[in-house]
Short mmCIF file of C-alpha atoms in Angstrom, two decimals:
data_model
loop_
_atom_site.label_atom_id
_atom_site.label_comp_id
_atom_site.label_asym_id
_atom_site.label_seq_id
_atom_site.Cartn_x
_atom_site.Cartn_y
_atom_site.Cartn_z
CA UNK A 7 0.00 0.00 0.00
CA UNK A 8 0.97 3.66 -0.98
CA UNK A 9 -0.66 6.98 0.63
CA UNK A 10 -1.16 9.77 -1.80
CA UNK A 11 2.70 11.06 -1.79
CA UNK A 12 3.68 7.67 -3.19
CA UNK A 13 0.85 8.17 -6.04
CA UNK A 14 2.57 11.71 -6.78
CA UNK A 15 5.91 10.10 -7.18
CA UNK A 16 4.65 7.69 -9.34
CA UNK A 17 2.58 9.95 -11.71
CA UNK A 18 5.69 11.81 -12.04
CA UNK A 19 7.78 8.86 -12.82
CA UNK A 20 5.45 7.69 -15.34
CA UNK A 21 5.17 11.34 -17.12
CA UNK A 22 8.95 11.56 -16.95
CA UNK A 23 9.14 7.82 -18.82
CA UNK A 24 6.61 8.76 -21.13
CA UNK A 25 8.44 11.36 -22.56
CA UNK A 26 11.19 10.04 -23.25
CA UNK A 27 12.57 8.53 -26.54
CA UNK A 28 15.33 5.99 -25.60
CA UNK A 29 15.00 3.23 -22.69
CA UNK A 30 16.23 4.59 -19.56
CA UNK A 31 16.45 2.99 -16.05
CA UNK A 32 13.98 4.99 -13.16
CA UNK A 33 13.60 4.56 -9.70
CA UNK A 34 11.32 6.04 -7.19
CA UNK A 35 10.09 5.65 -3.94
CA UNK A 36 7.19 4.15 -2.01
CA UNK A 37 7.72 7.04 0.85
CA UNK A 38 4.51 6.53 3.36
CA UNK A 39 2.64 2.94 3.75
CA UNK A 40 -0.92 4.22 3.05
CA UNK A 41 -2.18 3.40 7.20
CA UNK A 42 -3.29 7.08 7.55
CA UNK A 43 -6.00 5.93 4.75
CA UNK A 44 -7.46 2.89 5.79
CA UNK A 45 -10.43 4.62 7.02
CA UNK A 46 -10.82 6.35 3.85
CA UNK A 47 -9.63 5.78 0.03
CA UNK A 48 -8.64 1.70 1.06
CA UNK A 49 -11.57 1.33 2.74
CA UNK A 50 -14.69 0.64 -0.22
CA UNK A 51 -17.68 1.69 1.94
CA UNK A 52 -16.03 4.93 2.61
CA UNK A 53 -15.06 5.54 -1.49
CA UNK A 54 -18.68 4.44 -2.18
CA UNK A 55 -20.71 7.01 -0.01
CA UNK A 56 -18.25 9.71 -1.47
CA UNK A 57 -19.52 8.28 -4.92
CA UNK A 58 -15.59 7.26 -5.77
CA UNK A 59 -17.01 3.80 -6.49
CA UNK A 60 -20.45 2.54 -7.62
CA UNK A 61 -22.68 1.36 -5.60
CA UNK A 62 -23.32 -2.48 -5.78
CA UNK A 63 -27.09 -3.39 -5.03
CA UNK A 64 -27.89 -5.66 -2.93
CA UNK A 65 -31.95 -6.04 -2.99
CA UNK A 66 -32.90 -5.46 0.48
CA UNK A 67 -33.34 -2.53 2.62
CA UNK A 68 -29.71 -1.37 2.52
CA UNK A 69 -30.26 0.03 -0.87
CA UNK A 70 -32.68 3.17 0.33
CA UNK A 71 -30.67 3.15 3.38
CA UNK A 72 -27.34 3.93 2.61
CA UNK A 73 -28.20 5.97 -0.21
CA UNK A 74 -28.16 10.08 0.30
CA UNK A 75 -31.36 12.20 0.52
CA UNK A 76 -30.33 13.57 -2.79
CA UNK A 77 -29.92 10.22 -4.90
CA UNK A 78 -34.21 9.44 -3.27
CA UNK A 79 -32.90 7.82 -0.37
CA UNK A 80 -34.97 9.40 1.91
CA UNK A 81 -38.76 8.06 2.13
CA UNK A 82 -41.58 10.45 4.20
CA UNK A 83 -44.82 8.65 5.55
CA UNK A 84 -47.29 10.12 7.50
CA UNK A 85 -49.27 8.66 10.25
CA UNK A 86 -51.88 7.39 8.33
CA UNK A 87 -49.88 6.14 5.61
CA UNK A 88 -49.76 1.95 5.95
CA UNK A 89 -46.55 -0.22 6.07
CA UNK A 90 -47.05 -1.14 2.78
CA UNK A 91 -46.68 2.26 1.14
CA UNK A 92 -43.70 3.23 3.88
#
C-alpha cells in the first residue's frame, strides 16, 4: 500500500518515462505505507458514499438506506400512511 505522496511520485515517474525517446532505467520511492487511509480511500464503503465507487445493489433494505437524501434515499410517511406504502 501507498498513501497519496507515493501516487505523486509515481505519476511523475510515469510522465517523466513517457516522454522520453530511448529506454532509460527509473527509480522512485514508495515514501509513506498508506495506514493514515485505511479509514478512507482503502476502505470501499467509505469511497462508495463519497460516490468514488459505484454502488453495488444488494436487494434489500440497505439500498434506500445507505443511499443520500439527494440520490431518493430518503422516504416520508405520514401517520396514516400503511406499512405497505412506507
Amino acid at each position: 500500500m501507498g498513501g497519496s505522496s507515493t501516487g505523486t511520485l509515481l505519476a511523475g515517474a510515469l510522465h517523466y518515462c513517457r516522454a522520453q525517446t530511448e529506454s532509460k532505467r527509473v527509480v522512485t520511492l514508495v515514501c509513506d505505507s498508506g495506514n493514515k487511509y485505511l479509514s478512507k480511500q482503502y476502505n470501499d464503503f467509505w469511497m462508495e458514499e463519497q460516490g468514488f465507487l459505484p454502488r453495488r445493489p444488494v436487494g434489500d433494505l440497505r439500498d434506500i438506506i445507505g443511499r443520500p437524501h439527494d440520490e431518493g434515499g430518503t422516504v416520508y410517511v405520514g401517520p396514516d400512511d400503511t406499512l405497505l406504502t412506507a
